[in-house]
PDB file of C-alpha atoms in Angstrom:
ATOM      1  CA  MET A   1     -10.375  17.376  -8.540  1.00 87.00           C
ATOM      2  CA  ALA A   2     -11.047  17.467  -4.833  1.00 94.00           C
ATOM      3  CA  PHE A   3      -8.593  18.047  -1.992  1.00 96.00           C
ATOM      4  CA  TYR A   4      -9.121  16.890   1.590  1.00 97.00           C
ATOM      5  CA  PRO A   5      -6.228  18.436   3.578  1.00 96.00           C
ATOM      6  CA  ASN A   6      -7.007  16.744   6.919  1.00 95.00           C
ATOM      7  CA  ALA A   7      -8.469  13.382   5.909  1.00 98.00           C
ATOM      8  CA  PHE A   8      -6.241  11.742   8.545  1.00 98.00           C
ATOM      9  CA  SER A   9      -5.237  13.326  11.861  1.00 98.00           C
ATOM     10  CA  ALA A  10      -1.581  13.985  12.678  1.00 98.00           C
ATOM     11  CA  ALA A  11      -1.549  10.997  15.052  1.00 98.00           C
ATOM     12  CA  GLU A  12      -3.157   8.679  12.474  1.00 98.00           C
ATOM     13  CA  SER A  13      -0.760   9.919   9.790  1.00 98.00           C
ATOM     14  CA  ALA A  14       2.309   9.306  11.971  1.00 98.00           C
ATOM     15  CA  GLU A  15       1.058   5.811  12.825  1.00 98.00           C
ATOM     16  CA  HIS A  16       0.354   4.986   9.159  1.00 98.00           C
ATOM     17  CA  LEU A  17       3.706   6.357   7.972  1.00 98.00           C
ATOM     18  CA  ALA A  18       5.655   4.276  10.503  1.00 98.00           C
ATOM     19  CA  GLY A  19       3.529   1.191   9.831  1.00 98.00           C
ATOM     20  CA  LEU A  20       3.762   1.433   6.037  1.00 98.00           C
ATOM     21  CA  LEU A  21       7.533   1.945   6.107  1.00 98.00           C
ATOM     22  CA  GLU A  22       7.884  -1.150   8.286  1.00 98.00           C
ATOM     23  CA  GLU A  23       5.247  -3.434   6.723  1.00 98.00           C
ATOM     24  CA  ILE A  24       5.659  -2.894   2.973  1.00 98.00           C
ATOM     25  CA  PRO A  25       8.419  -4.876   1.209  1.00 97.00           C
ATOM     26  CA  TRP A  26       9.658  -1.852  -0.756  1.00 97.00           C
ATOM     27  CA  GLU A  27      11.171  -2.621  -4.157  1.00 93.00           C
ATOM     28  CA  GLN A  28      13.788  -0.735  -6.170  1.00 91.00           C
ATOM     29  CA  HIS A  29      13.155  -0.929  -9.923  1.00 87.00           C
ATOM     30  CA  SER A  30      14.907   0.463 -12.985  1.00 84.00           C
ATOM     31  CA  PHE A  31      13.499   1.847 -16.214  1.00 78.00           C
ATOM     32  CA  THR A  32      14.935   2.744 -19.586  1.00 78.00           C
ATOM     33  CA  ILE A  33      14.716   6.297 -20.901  1.00 76.00           C
ATOM     34  CA  PHE A  34      16.442   7.545 -24.054  1.00 83.00           C
ATOM     35  CA  GLY A  35      18.290   4.218 -24.318  1.00 85.00           C
ATOM     36  CA  ARG A  36      19.735   4.433 -20.816  1.00 86.00           C
ATOM     37  CA  THR A  37      18.669   2.243 -17.877  1.00 86.00           C
ATOM     38  CA  VAL A  38      18.431   4.145 -14.607  1.00 86.00           C
ATOM     39  CA  PRO A  39      17.134   3.333 -11.115  1.00 87.00           C
ATOM     40  CA  MET A  40      13.619   4.546 -10.394  1.00 86.00           C
ATOM     41  CA  PRO A  41      14.002   7.551  -8.038  1.00 90.00           C
ATOM     42  CA  ARG A  42      11.743   6.124  -5.313  1.00 93.00           C
ATOM     43  CA  ARG A  43      10.773   2.759  -3.823  1.00 95.00           C
ATOM     44  CA  ILE A  44       7.469   1.164  -4.817  1.00 93.00           C
ATOM     45  CA  GLN A  45       5.058  -1.715  -4.218  1.00 95.00           C
ATOM     46  CA  MET A  46       1.733  -2.522  -5.915  1.00 94.00           C
ATOM     47  CA  TYR A  47      -1.292  -4.213  -4.355  1.00 96.00           C
ATOM     48  CA  GLY A  48      -4.510  -5.353  -6.010  1.00 94.00           C
ATOM     49  CA  PRO A  49      -6.347  -8.328  -7.506  1.00 94.00           C
ATOM     50  CA  HIS A  50      -4.913  -7.810 -11.001  1.00 89.00           C
ATOM     51  CA  GLY A  51      -1.378  -7.476 -12.269  1.00 80.00           C
ATOM     52  CA  TYR A  52      -0.193  -4.090 -13.504  1.00 79.00           C
ATOM     53  CA  SER A  53       2.618  -3.112 -15.830  1.00 76.00           C
ATOM     54  CA  TYR A  54       4.135   0.314 -16.533  1.00 70.00           C
ATOM     55  CA  SER A  55       7.572   1.601 -17.564  1.00 67.00           C
ATOM     56  CA  GLY A  56       8.723  -1.982 -18.022  1.00 70.00           C
ATOM     57  CA  VAL A  57       7.914  -2.878 -14.393  1.00 76.00           C
ATOM     58  CA  GLN A  58       5.665  -5.894 -13.864  1.00 81.00           C
ATOM     59  CA  HIS A  59       3.548  -6.078 -10.709  1.00 83.00           C
ATOM     60  CA  PRO A  60       1.826  -9.402  -9.930  1.00 87.00           C
ATOM     61  CA  PRO A  61      -1.526  -9.522  -8.113  1.00 90.00           C
ATOM     62  CA  ARG A  62      -1.032  -8.961  -4.369  1.00 93.00           C
ATOM     63  CA  VAL A  63      -3.621  -8.704  -1.590  1.00 96.00           C
ATOM     64  CA  MET A  64      -3.812  -5.398   0.301  1.00 97.00           C
ATOM     65  CA  SER A  65      -2.706  -5.551   3.925  1.00 97.00           C
ATOM     66  CA  PRO A  66      -5.232  -4.761   6.678  1.00 98.00           C
ATOM     67  CA  ARG A  67      -3.643  -1.285   7.063  1.00 98.00           C
ATOM     68  CA  LEU A  68      -3.923  -0.533   3.336  1.00 98.00           C
ATOM     69  CA  GLN A  69      -7.514  -1.788   3.304  1.00 98.00           C
ATOM     70  CA  ALA A  70      -8.396   0.432   6.291  1.00 98.00           C
ATOM     71  CA  ILE A  71      -6.913   3.455   4.497  1.00 98.00           C
ATOM     72  CA  ALA A  72      -8.824   2.517   1.307  1.00 98.00           C
ATOM     73  CA  ASP A  73     -12.026   2.299   3.367  1.00 98.00           C
ATOM     74  CA  ARG A  74     -11.420   5.816   4.759  1.00 98.00           C
ATOM     75  CA  VAL A  75     -10.905   7.131   1.211  1.00 98.00           C
ATOM     76  CA  LYS A  76     -14.108   5.385   0.103  1.00 97.00           C
ATOM     77  CA  GLY A  77     -15.921   7.176   2.928  1.00 97.00           C
ATOM     78  CA  LEU A  78     -14.637  10.531   1.640  1.00 97.00           C
ATOM     79  CA  THR A  79     -15.267   9.916  -2.050  1.00 96.00           C
ATOM     80  CA  GLY A  80     -18.120   7.416  -2.224  1.00 96.00           C
ATOM     81  CA  ARG A  81     -15.940   5.345  -4.591  1.00 94.00           C
ATOM     82  CA  ARG A  82     -14.557   1.842  -4.140  1.00 94.00           C
ATOM     83  CA  PHE A  83     -10.861   1.164  -4.722  1.00 95.00           C
ATOM     84  CA  ASN A  84      -9.329  -2.307  -5.069  1.00 95.00           C
ATOM     85  CA  SER A  85      -5.708  -1.468  -5.961  1.00 94.00           C
ATOM     86  CA  VAL A  86      -2.978   0.799  -4.662  1.00 96.00           C
ATOM     87  CA  LEU A  87       0.475   1.794  -5.845  1.00 93.00           C
ATOM     88  CA  ALA A  88       2.601   2.637  -2.808  1.00 97.00           C
ATOM     89  CA  ASN A  89       5.493   5.061  -3.388  1.00 96.00           C
ATOM     90  CA  TRP A  90       8.164   5.816  -0.796  1.00 97.00           C
ATOM     91  CA  TYR A  91       9.978   9.101  -1.355  1.00 95.00           C
ATOM     92  CA  ARG A  92      12.931   8.854   1.028  1.00 95.00           C
ATOM     93  CA  ASP A  93      13.898  12.534   0.708  1.00 95.00           C
ATOM     94  CA  GLY A  94      13.682  15.501  -1.690  1.00 93.00           C
ATOM     95  CA  ALA A  95      15.883  13.754  -4.276  1.00 92.00           C
ATOM     96  CA  ASP A  96      13.254  11.047  -4.865  1.00 93.00           C
ATOM     97  CA  SER A  97      10.685  11.998  -7.476  1.00 91.00           C
ATOM     98  CA  MET A  98       8.109  11.010 -10.100  1.00 88.00           C
ATOM     99  CA  GLY A  99       8.290  12.362 -13.648  1.00 85.00           C
ATOM    100  CA  TRP A 100       5.443  13.718 -15.788  1.00 82.00           C
ATOM    101  CA  HIS A 101       2.811  11.088 -16.594  1.00 78.00           C
ATOM    102  CA  THR A 102      -0.924  10.367 -16.758  1.00 77.00           C
ATOM    103  CA  ASP A 103      -2.778   7.574 -14.974  1.00 72.00           C
ATOM    104  CA  ASP A 104      -4.776   6.466 -18.008  1.00 67.00           C
ATOM    105  CA  ASP A 105      -3.161   3.136 -18.870  1.00 68.00           C
ATOM    106  CA  TYR A 106      -5.225   0.624 -16.894  1.00 69.00           C
ATOM    107  CA  PRO A 107      -8.693  -0.950 -17.283  1.00 66.00           C
ATOM    108  CA  HIS A 108     -10.950   0.776 -14.744  1.00 71.00           C
ATOM    109  CA  GLY A 109     -14.394  -0.587 -15.599  1.00 68.00           C
ATOM    110  CA  GLY A 110     -16.019   2.840 -15.499  1.00 67.00           C
ATOM    111  CA  GLN A 111     -14.505   3.972 -12.175  1.00 68.00           C
ATOM    112  CA  PRO A 112     -11.530   6.076 -13.294  1.00 81.00           C
ATOM    113  CA  MET A 113     -10.979   8.114 -10.112  1.00 89.00           C
ATOM    114  CA  VAL A 114      -7.473   8.106  -8.643  1.00 92.00           C
ATOM    115  CA  ALA A 115      -7.129   9.004  -4.957  1.00 96.00           C
ATOM    116  CA  SER A 116      -3.690  10.103  -3.777  1.00 96.00           C
ATOM    117  CA  VAL A 117      -3.066   9.783  -0.017  1.00 98.00           C
ATOM    118  CA  SER A 118       0.022  11.404   1.556  1.00 98.00           C
ATOM    119  CA  PHE A 119       1.749  10.550   4.839  1.00 98.00           C
ATOM    120  CA  GLY A 120       4.935  12.261   5.988  1.00 97.00           C
ATOM    121  CA  ALA A 121       6.782  15.251   4.536  1.00 96.00           C
ATOM    122  CA  ASP A 122       4.839  17.838   2.534  1.00 96.00           C
ATOM    123  CA  ARG A 123       5.618  17.850  -1.202  1.00 95.00           C
ATOM    124  CA  ARG A 124       4.545  20.048  -4.129  1.00 94.00           C
ATOM    125  CA  PHE A 125       2.529  18.030  -6.706  1.00 92.00           C
ATOM    126  CA  ARG A 126       2.499  19.579 -10.210  1.00 92.00           C
ATOM    127  CA  PHE A 127      -0.096  19.469 -13.020  1.00 82.00           C
ATOM    128  CA  ARG A 128       0.241  20.538 -16.666  1.00 89.00           C
ATOM    129  CA  PRO A 129      -1.814  19.970 -19.853  1.00 86.00           C
ATOM    130  CA  ARG A 130      -0.900  16.832 -21.763  1.00 86.00           C
ATOM    131  CA  ASP A 131      -1.215  18.694 -25.083  1.00 85.00           C
ATOM    132  CA  ALA A 132       1.956  20.695 -25.884  1.00 87.00           C
ATOM    133  CA  GLN A 133       0.050  23.683 -27.348  1.00 89.00           C
ATOM    134  CA  GLN A 134      -2.187  23.927 -24.297  1.00 87.00           C
ATOM    135  CA  ARG A 135       0.896  23.581 -22.120  1.00 88.00           C
ATOM    136  CA  GLN A 136       2.439  26.605 -23.879  1.00 88.00           C
ATOM    137  CA  ALA A 137      -0.732  28.622 -23.268  1.00 89.00           C
ATOM    138  CA  LEU A 138      -1.599  27.479 -19.755  1.00 88.00           C
ATOM    139  CA  GLY A 139       1.696  26.445 -18.146  1.00 86.00           C
ATOM    140  CA  SER A 140       1.541  24.331 -15.003  1.00 86.00           C
ATOM    141  CA  PHE A 141       0.327  24.658 -11.432  1.00 87.00           C
ATOM    142  CA  GLY A 142       1.044  22.921  -8.152  1.00 91.00           C
ATOM    143  CA  ILE A 143      -0.688  21.872  -4.981  1.00 94.00           C
ATOM    144  CA  LEU A 144       1.049  21.174  -1.687  1.00 95.00           C
ATOM    145  CA  LEU A 145       0.229  17.625  -0.615  1.00 96.00           C
ATOM    146  CA  THR A 146       0.319  17.735   3.162  1.00 97.00           C
ATOM    147  CA  ASN A 147       0.614  15.008   5.783  1.00 98.00           C
ATOM    148  CA  GLY A 148      -2.718  13.177   6.048  1.00 98.00           C
ATOM    149  CA  SER A 149      -4.208  14.711   2.899  1.00 98.00           C
ATOM    150  CA  VAL A 150      -6.162  13.094   0.069  1.00 98.00           C
ATOM    151  CA  LEU A 151      -6.273  14.454  -3.496  1.00 96.00           C
ATOM    152  CA  THR A 152      -8.684  12.912  -6.004  1.00 95.00           C
ATOM    153  CA  PHE A 153      -8.801  13.363  -9.760  1.00 88.00           C
ATOM    154  CA  GLU A 154     -10.691  11.757 -12.615  1.00 83.00           C
ATOM    155  CA  GLY A 155     -12.065  12.510 -16.085  1.00 74.00           C
ATOM    156  CA  PRO A 156     -10.141  15.251 -17.913  1.00 72.00           C
ATOM    157  CA  ALA A 157      -7.883  15.857 -14.884  1.00 71.00           C
ATOM    158  CA  ARG A 158      -6.750  12.233 -15.117  1.00 71.00           C
ATOM    159  CA  ALA A 159      -6.584  11.776 -18.900  1.00 75.00           C
ATOM    160  CA  GLN A 160      -5.841  15.249 -20.341  1.00 81.00           C
ATOM    161  CA  TRP A 161      -3.444  16.532 -17.685  1.00 84.00           C
ATOM    162  CA  GLN A 162      -0.075  15.154 -16.676  1.00 89.00           C
ATOM    163  CA  HIS A 163       1.184  15.236 -13.122  1.00 81.00           C
ATOM    164  CA  ALA A 164       4.564  14.903 -11.441  1.00 91.00           C
ATOM    165  CA  LEU A 165       6.321  15.081  -8.100  1.00 91.00           C
ATOM    166  CA  PRO A 166       9.545  16.947  -8.921  1.00 91.00           C
ATOM    167  CA  ARG A 167      12.783  16.781  -6.986  1.00 92.00           C
ATOM    168  CA  THR A 168      13.468  19.478  -4.446  1.00 91.00           C
ATOM    169  CA  ARG A 169      16.729  20.735  -2.984  1.00 89.00           C
ATOM    170  CA  LYS A 170      15.028  21.419   0.326  1.00 87.00           C
ATOM    171  CA  VAL A 171      15.987  19.097   3.126  1.00 82.00           C
ATOM    172  CA  ILE A 172      12.799  17.167   3.763  1.00 90.00           C
ATOM    173  CA  GLY A 173      11.850  13.976   5.485  1.00 93.00           C
ATOM    174  CA  SER A 174      10.390  10.726   4.293  1.00 96.00           C
ATOM    175  CA  ARG A 175       7.000  10.541   2.573  1.00 97.00           C
ATOM    176  CA  VAL A 176       4.724   7.668   1.571  1.00 98.00           C
ATOM    177  CA  ASN A 177       2.154   8.286  -1.141  1.00 97.00           C
ATOM    178  CA  LEU A 178      -0.616   5.798  -1.862  1.00 98.00           C
ATOM    179  CA  THR A 179      -2.433   6.110  -5.186  1.00 95.00           C
ATOM    180  CA  PHE A 180      -5.671   4.180  -4.947  1.00 96.00           C
ATOM    181  CA  ARG A 181      -7.603   3.160  -8.061  1.00 92.00           C
ATOM    182  CA  PHE A 182     -10.149   0.588  -9.193  1.00 92.00           C
ATOM    183  CA  MET A 183      -8.654  -1.918 -11.637  1.00 88.00           C
ATOM    184  CA  CYS A 184     -10.346  -4.622 -13.715  1.00 86.00           C
ATOM    185  CA  GLY A 185      -8.740  -7.712 -15.189  1.00 76.00           C
ATOM    186  CA  PRO A 186      -7.565  -7.896 -18.795  1.00 65.00           C
TER     187      PRO A 186
END
């Protein structure tokens, strides 16, 4: 893992947050858990040359906007890795969240790094071992994802650890998170 707390300046971050909220056609999806269908607790949109499916949600191929491509290029400059796809998540307030999961369900062609870019309100991002016994022994830890930051993870951090963005009761503002990855076709 690597963390770049000031990858984007405050001015750039404010401009990107406003632009992404305006430009992206945010979608509300539902998923089924324990036999019950519930709305996904955030708004999303997927971009990339290949379709992507998770939690029963189908995303068709969609070209990245110039803004998303410029952000991807900045992340490439930080990491030395190329990204061709991005899942955009809009967390409207502290009640919006993402449950425990791993990002290991897509063909990556040997480039498995995920780069998480944050614009807007700070949020605590949690990690825990995927294996239940290790989870008992090690517990979990968090990192505060700040406005304009980039967090990257790959290898064991991507496949053997789960991550989540839990709800918070704190009154917080809007946040857009972009998770860049390299995806190959089926």
